[in-house]
mmCIF file of C-alpha atoms in Angstrom:
data_model
loop_
_atom_site.group_PDB
_atom_site.id
_atom_site.type_symbol
_atom_site.label_atom_id
_atom_site.label_comp_id
_atom_site.label_asym_id
_atom_site.label_seq_id
_atom_site.Cartn_x
_atom_site.Cartn_y
_atom_site.Cartn_z
ATOM 1 C CA MET Z 9 136.991 143.600 192.233
ATOM 2 C CA ALA Z 10 136.514 140.692 189.455
ATOM 3 C CA LEU Z 11 136.185 143.712 186.630
ATOM 4 C CA SER Z 12 139.352 144.658 187.438
ATOM 5 C CA LYS Z 13 140.791 141.630 185.532
ATOM 6 C CA PRO Z 14 140.617 142.772 181.900
ATOM 7 C CA THR Z 15 141.864 145.664 182.777
ATOM 8 C CA ASP Z 16 144.264 144.223 184.657
ATOM 9 C CA PHE Z 17 145.500 141.983 181.613
ATOM 10 C CA ILE Z 18 145.322 144.822 179.089
ATOM 11 C CA TYR Z 19 147.678 147.628 181.729
ATOM 12 C CA ARG Z 20 150.495 144.289 181.639
ATOM 13 C CA PHE Z 21 149.794 143.651 177.797
ATOM 14 C CA VAL Z 22 150.348 147.342 176.913
ATOM 15 C CA GLY Z 23 153.391 147.759 179.769
ATOM 16 C CA ALA Z 24 155.238 144.670 178.192
ATOM 17 C CA TYR Z 25 154.758 145.850 174.947
ATOM 18 C CA LEU Z 26 155.711 149.643 175.862
ATOM 19 C CA GLU Z 27 158.654 146.990 177.409
ATOM 20 C CA ARG Z 28 159.983 145.437 174.498
ATOM 21 C CA LEU Z 29 159.580 148.850 171.905
ATOM 22 C CA TYR Z 30 161.658 150.510 174.480
ATOM 23 C CA SER Z 31 164.204 147.376 174.739
ATOM 24 C CA ASN Z 32 164.051 146.488 170.943
ATOM 25 C CA PRO Z 33 162.393 148.601 168.912
ATOM 26 C CA LEU Z 34 162.880 146.983 165.682
ATOM 27 C CA ARG Z 35 161.881 143.800 166.418
ATOM 28 C CA THR Z 36 158.908 144.457 167.769
ATOM 29 C CA LYS Z 37 158.090 146.489 165.234
ATOM 30 C CA ALA Z 38 158.671 143.939 162.851
ATOM 31 C CA VAL Z 39 156.936 140.941 164.762
ATOM 32 C CA THR Z 40 153.857 143.372 165.336
ATOM 33 C CA SER Z 41 153.448 143.989 161.986
ATOM 34 C CA CYS Z 42 154.320 140.519 160.979
ATOM 35 C CA ILE Z 43 151.281 139.379 163.602
ATOM 36 C CA LEU Z 44 148.678 142.451 162.618
ATOM 37 C CA ALA Z 45 149.451 142.162 158.631
ATOM 38 C CA SER Z 46 148.418 138.444 158.899
ATOM 39 C CA LEU Z 47 145.404 138.842 161.201
ATOM 40 C CA ALA Z 48 144.541 141.678 158.985
ATOM 41 C CA ASN Z 49 144.975 139.578 155.917
ATOM 42 C CA VAL Z 50 142.763 136.243 157.577
ATOM 43 C CA LEU Z 51 140.159 139.012 158.352
ATOM 44 C CA SER Z 52 140.094 140.513 154.861
ATOM 45 C CA GLN Z 53 139.319 137.113 153.236
ATOM 46 C CA LYS Z 54 136.825 136.155 155.942
ATOM 47 C CA LEU Z 55 134.707 139.578 154.746
ATOM 48 C CA SER Z 56 135.254 138.913 151.530
ATOM 49 C CA GLY Z 57 133.188 135.369 151.847
ATOM 50 C CA ALA Z 58 136.448 132.783 151.416
ATOM 51 C CA LYS Z 59 135.528 129.839 151.861
ATOM 52 C CA GLN Z 60 138.918 128.459 152.902
ATOM 53 C CA ILE Z 61 141.719 130.574 153.800
ATOM 54 C CA ASN Z 62 144.219 131.462 150.996
ATOM 55 C CA LYS Z 63 147.588 130.400 153.163
ATOM 56 C CA ASP Z 64 149.990 131.777 150.636
ATOM 57 C CA ASN Z 65 148.467 134.753 150.597
ATOM 58 C CA VAL Z 66 148.123 134.792 154.379
ATOM 59 C CA ILE Z 67 152.128 133.700 154.909
ATOM 60 C CA ALA Z 68 152.827 136.789 151.900
ATOM 61 C CA PHE Z 69 151.196 139.703 154.343
ATOM 62 C CA ALA Z 70 153.332 138.076 157.140
ATOM 63 C CA LEU Z 71 156.614 138.035 155.647
ATOM 64 C CA PHE Z 72 155.723 141.451 154.553
ATOM 65 C CA GLY Z 73 155.047 142.782 157.894
ATOM 66 C CA LEU Z 74 157.614 140.944 159.406
ATOM 67 C CA PHE Z 75 160.775 141.736 156.256
ATOM 68 C CA ILE Z 76 159.096 145.263 154.985
ATOM 69 C CA GLY Z 77 156.209 146.691 157.623
ATOM 70 C CA GLY Z 78 158.083 147.083 160.323
ATOM 71 C CA PRO Z 79 161.568 147.552 159.835
ATOM 72 C CA VAL Z 80 161.352 150.141 156.779
ATOM 73 C CA PRO Z 81 159.187 152.340 158.823
ATOM 74 C CA HIS Z 82 161.130 152.111 161.760
ATOM 75 C CA TYR Z 83 164.072 153.602 160.026
ATOM 76 C CA PHE Z 84 162.245 156.122 158.091
ATOM 77 C CA TYR Z 85 160.827 157.664 161.404
ATOM 78 C CA THR Z 86 164.073 156.974 163.531
ATOM 79 C CA TYR Z 87 166.269 158.934 160.825
ATOM 80 C CA ILE Z 88 164.037 161.898 159.584
ATOM 81 C CA ASN Z 89 163.158 162.985 162.947
ATOM 82 C CA LEU Z 90 166.863 163.933 163.003
ATOM 83 C CA PHE Z 91 165.859 166.244 160.098
ATOM 84 C CA VAL Z 92 162.690 166.939 160.338
ATOM 85 C CA LYS Z 93 161.104 168.236 164.126
ATOM 86 C CA ASN Z 94 158.120 170.457 162.623
ATOM 87 C CA PRO Z 95 155.165 168.061 162.800
ATOM 88 C CA LEU Z 96 153.317 169.135 160.054
ATOM 89 C CA GLY Z 97 156.387 168.851 158.173
ATOM 90 C CA LEU Z 98 156.830 165.438 159.228
ATOM 91 C CA PHE Z 99 153.767 165.116 157.827
ATOM 92 C CA LEU Z 100 154.086 166.577 154.718
ATOM 93 C CA VAL Z 101 156.702 164.080 154.139
ATOM 94 C CA GLU Z 102 155.440 161.390 155.219
ATOM 95 C CA ARG Z 103 152.229 161.882 153.144
ATOM 96 C CA PHE Z 104 153.671 162.655 150.021
ATOM 97 C CA ILE Z 105 157.360 161.053 149.553
ATOM 98 C CA PHE Z 106 157.947 157.976 152.103
ATOM 99 C CA MET Z 107 154.077 156.846 151.373
ATOM 100 C CA PRO Z 108 153.675 156.681 147.242
ATOM 101 C CA CYS Z 109 157.212 155.163 147.303
ATOM 102 C CA PHE Z 110 156.638 152.628 150.747
ATOM 103 C CA GLN Z 111 153.261 151.769 148.313
ATOM 104 C CA ALA Z 112 154.900 150.673 145.436
ATOM 105 C CA LEU Z 113 157.485 148.759 147.900
ATOM 106 C CA ALA Z 114 154.857 147.273 149.121
ATOM 107 C CA LEU Z 115 152.536 146.056 146.372
ATOM 108 C CA TYR Z 116 155.770 144.592 144.628
ATOM 109 C CA THR Z 117 157.039 142.817 147.561
ATOM 110 C CA LEU Z 118 153.334 141.228 148.851
ATOM 111 C CA ALA Z 119 153.409 140.254 144.739
ATOM 112 C CA LEU Z 120 157.191 137.918 144.965
ATOM 113 C CA PHE Z 121 155.477 136.360 148.395
ATOM 114 C CA GLU Z 122 153.018 135.117 146.394
ATOM 115 C CA GLY Z 123 154.846 133.489 144.014
ATOM 116 C CA LYS Z 124 154.625 135.540 141.515
ATOM 117 C CA SER Z 125 157.799 136.692 139.054
ATOM 118 C CA HIS Z 126 159.427 140.214 138.601
ATOM 119 C CA LYS Z 127 157.135 140.812 135.736
ATOM 120 C CA GLU Z 128 153.907 140.048 137.167
ATOM 121 C CA ALA Z 129 154.619 141.518 140.484
ATOM 122 C CA CYS Z 130 155.519 144.534 138.196
ATOM 123 C CA LYS Z 131 152.164 144.249 136.371
ATOM 124 C CA GLN Z 132 150.020 143.472 139.456
ATOM 125 C CA MET Z 133 151.691 146.803 140.588
ATOM 126 C CA GLU Z 134 150.915 149.032 137.978
ATOM 127 C CA ARG Z 135 147.296 148.109 138.064
ATOM 128 C CA MET Z 136 146.766 148.985 141.832
ATOM 129 C CA TYR Z 137 149.607 151.431 142.694
ATOM 130 C CA LEU Z 138 147.416 154.643 141.471
ATOM 131 C CA PRO Z 139 143.969 153.837 142.986
ATOM 132 C CA THR Z 140 145.886 152.432 146.434
ATOM 133 C CA VAL Z 141 147.951 155.791 146.410
ATOM 134 C CA MET Z 142 144.605 158.049 146.144
ATOM 135 C CA SER Z 143 142.742 155.686 148.488
ATOM 136 C CA ASN Z 144 145.224 155.940 151.075
ATOM 137 C CA LEU Z 145 145.777 159.683 150.585
ATOM 138 C CA ARG Z 146 141.909 159.925 150.769
ATOM 139 C CA TYR Z 147 141.087 157.452 153.886
ATOM 140 C CA LEU Z 148 144.347 157.851 156.056
ATOM 141 C CA THR Z 149 145.457 161.549 155.407
ATOM 142 C CA LEU Z 150 143.206 162.500 158.909
ATOM 143 C CA LEU Z 151 144.616 159.345 160.624
ATOM 144 C CA GLN Z 152 147.951 160.041 160.109
ATOM 145 C CA PHE Z 153 148.049 164.161 160.921
ATOM 146 C CA LEU Z 154 146.438 163.101 163.754
ATOM 147 C CA ASN Z 155 148.751 160.673 164.977
ATOM 148 C CA ILE Z 156 151.842 163.107 164.011
ATOM 149 C CA ARG Z 157 150.346 165.892 165.534
ATOM 150 C CA TYR Z 158 148.560 164.667 169.009
ATOM 151 C CA ILE Z 159 149.576 161.418 169.716
ATOM 152 C CA SER Z 160 152.810 161.124 172.217
ATOM 153 C CA PRO Z 161 155.853 159.459 170.471
ATOM 154 C CA MET Z 162 155.860 156.811 172.434
ATOM 155 C CA LEU Z 163 152.655 155.453 171.606
ATOM 156 C CA ARG Z 164 152.753 156.383 167.837
ATOM 157 C CA VAL Z 165 154.224 153.165 166.862
ATOM 158 C CA LEU Z 166 150.887 151.158 168.419
ATOM 159 C CA VAL Z 167 148.907 154.349 166.991
ATOM 160 C CA ALA Z 168 150.158 154.068 163.697
ATOM 161 C CA ASN Z 169 149.887 149.789 164.025
ATOM 162 C CA CYS Z 170 146.371 149.968 164.837
ATOM 163 C CA ILE Z 171 145.815 152.461 161.221
ATOM 164 C CA ALA Z 172 148.025 149.960 159.760
ATOM 165 C CA PHE Z 173 145.634 146.412 160.235
ATOM 166 C CA LEU Z 174 142.919 148.773 158.926
ATOM 167 C CA TRP Z 175 144.870 149.729 156.125
ATOM 168 C CA SER Z 176 145.987 146.035 155.541
ATOM 169 C CA ILE Z 177 142.622 144.881 155.689
ATOM 170 C CA TYR Z 178 141.358 147.102 152.992
ATOM 171 C CA LEU Z 179 144.885 146.150 150.562
ATOM 172 C CA ALA Z 180 144.356 142.446 151.167
ATOM 173 C CA ASN Z 181 140.782 142.846 149.955
ATOM 174 C CA LYS Z 182 141.671 145.275 147.340
ATOM 175 C CA ARG Z 183 144.267 142.800 145.888
ATOM 176 C CA ASN Z 184 141.710 140.130 146.216
ATOM 177 C CA LYS Z 185 139.113 142.148 143.604
ATOM 178 C CA ILE Z 186 142.010 142.995 141.046
ATOM 179 C CA SER Z 187 143.472 139.658 141.077
ATOM 180 C CA LYS Z 188 139.954 138.495 140.264
ATOM 181 C CA GLY Z 189 138.881 141.638 137.986
ATOM 182 C CA LYS Z 190 136.402 142.619 139.421
ATOM 183 C CA ALA Z 191 138.313 146.249 140.245
#
């Protein structure tokens, strides 16, 4: 009986999440993305050995998740599904059109949210864009394919958020290295 308590909590938590996802998908995705991006940034800083957490960096990732990382994919997947019904077609559009554009937007807006000027943001994006896109293609393509092909649409957002969490850790770490001139 006592062992069922954690399982009950998980079921209630996932149920509440799915209920909110159904009733208010945009807000749920934005808040989820905000929380996961913030946590990923904190974890990335801790893994890289930071003595103190760079709060500006965490806030930049939180703002990105809230205003870009949740809403933009929400609208993309909402409207692309109207035009592309085949999972392979959706996968190809996501990998070769949406993802490169989204990565550019992510790198630029993260730099702006950190307080950099337009010129500095563009310069940082130029340095990071190609390595980031290539890494995304290399490391996340299989996960995205499995998510699009085999995960039910109702749970796709949850799986995508888990993938985004891992990607945010990678991206925060890569941005930190580039800003310090190590990569």
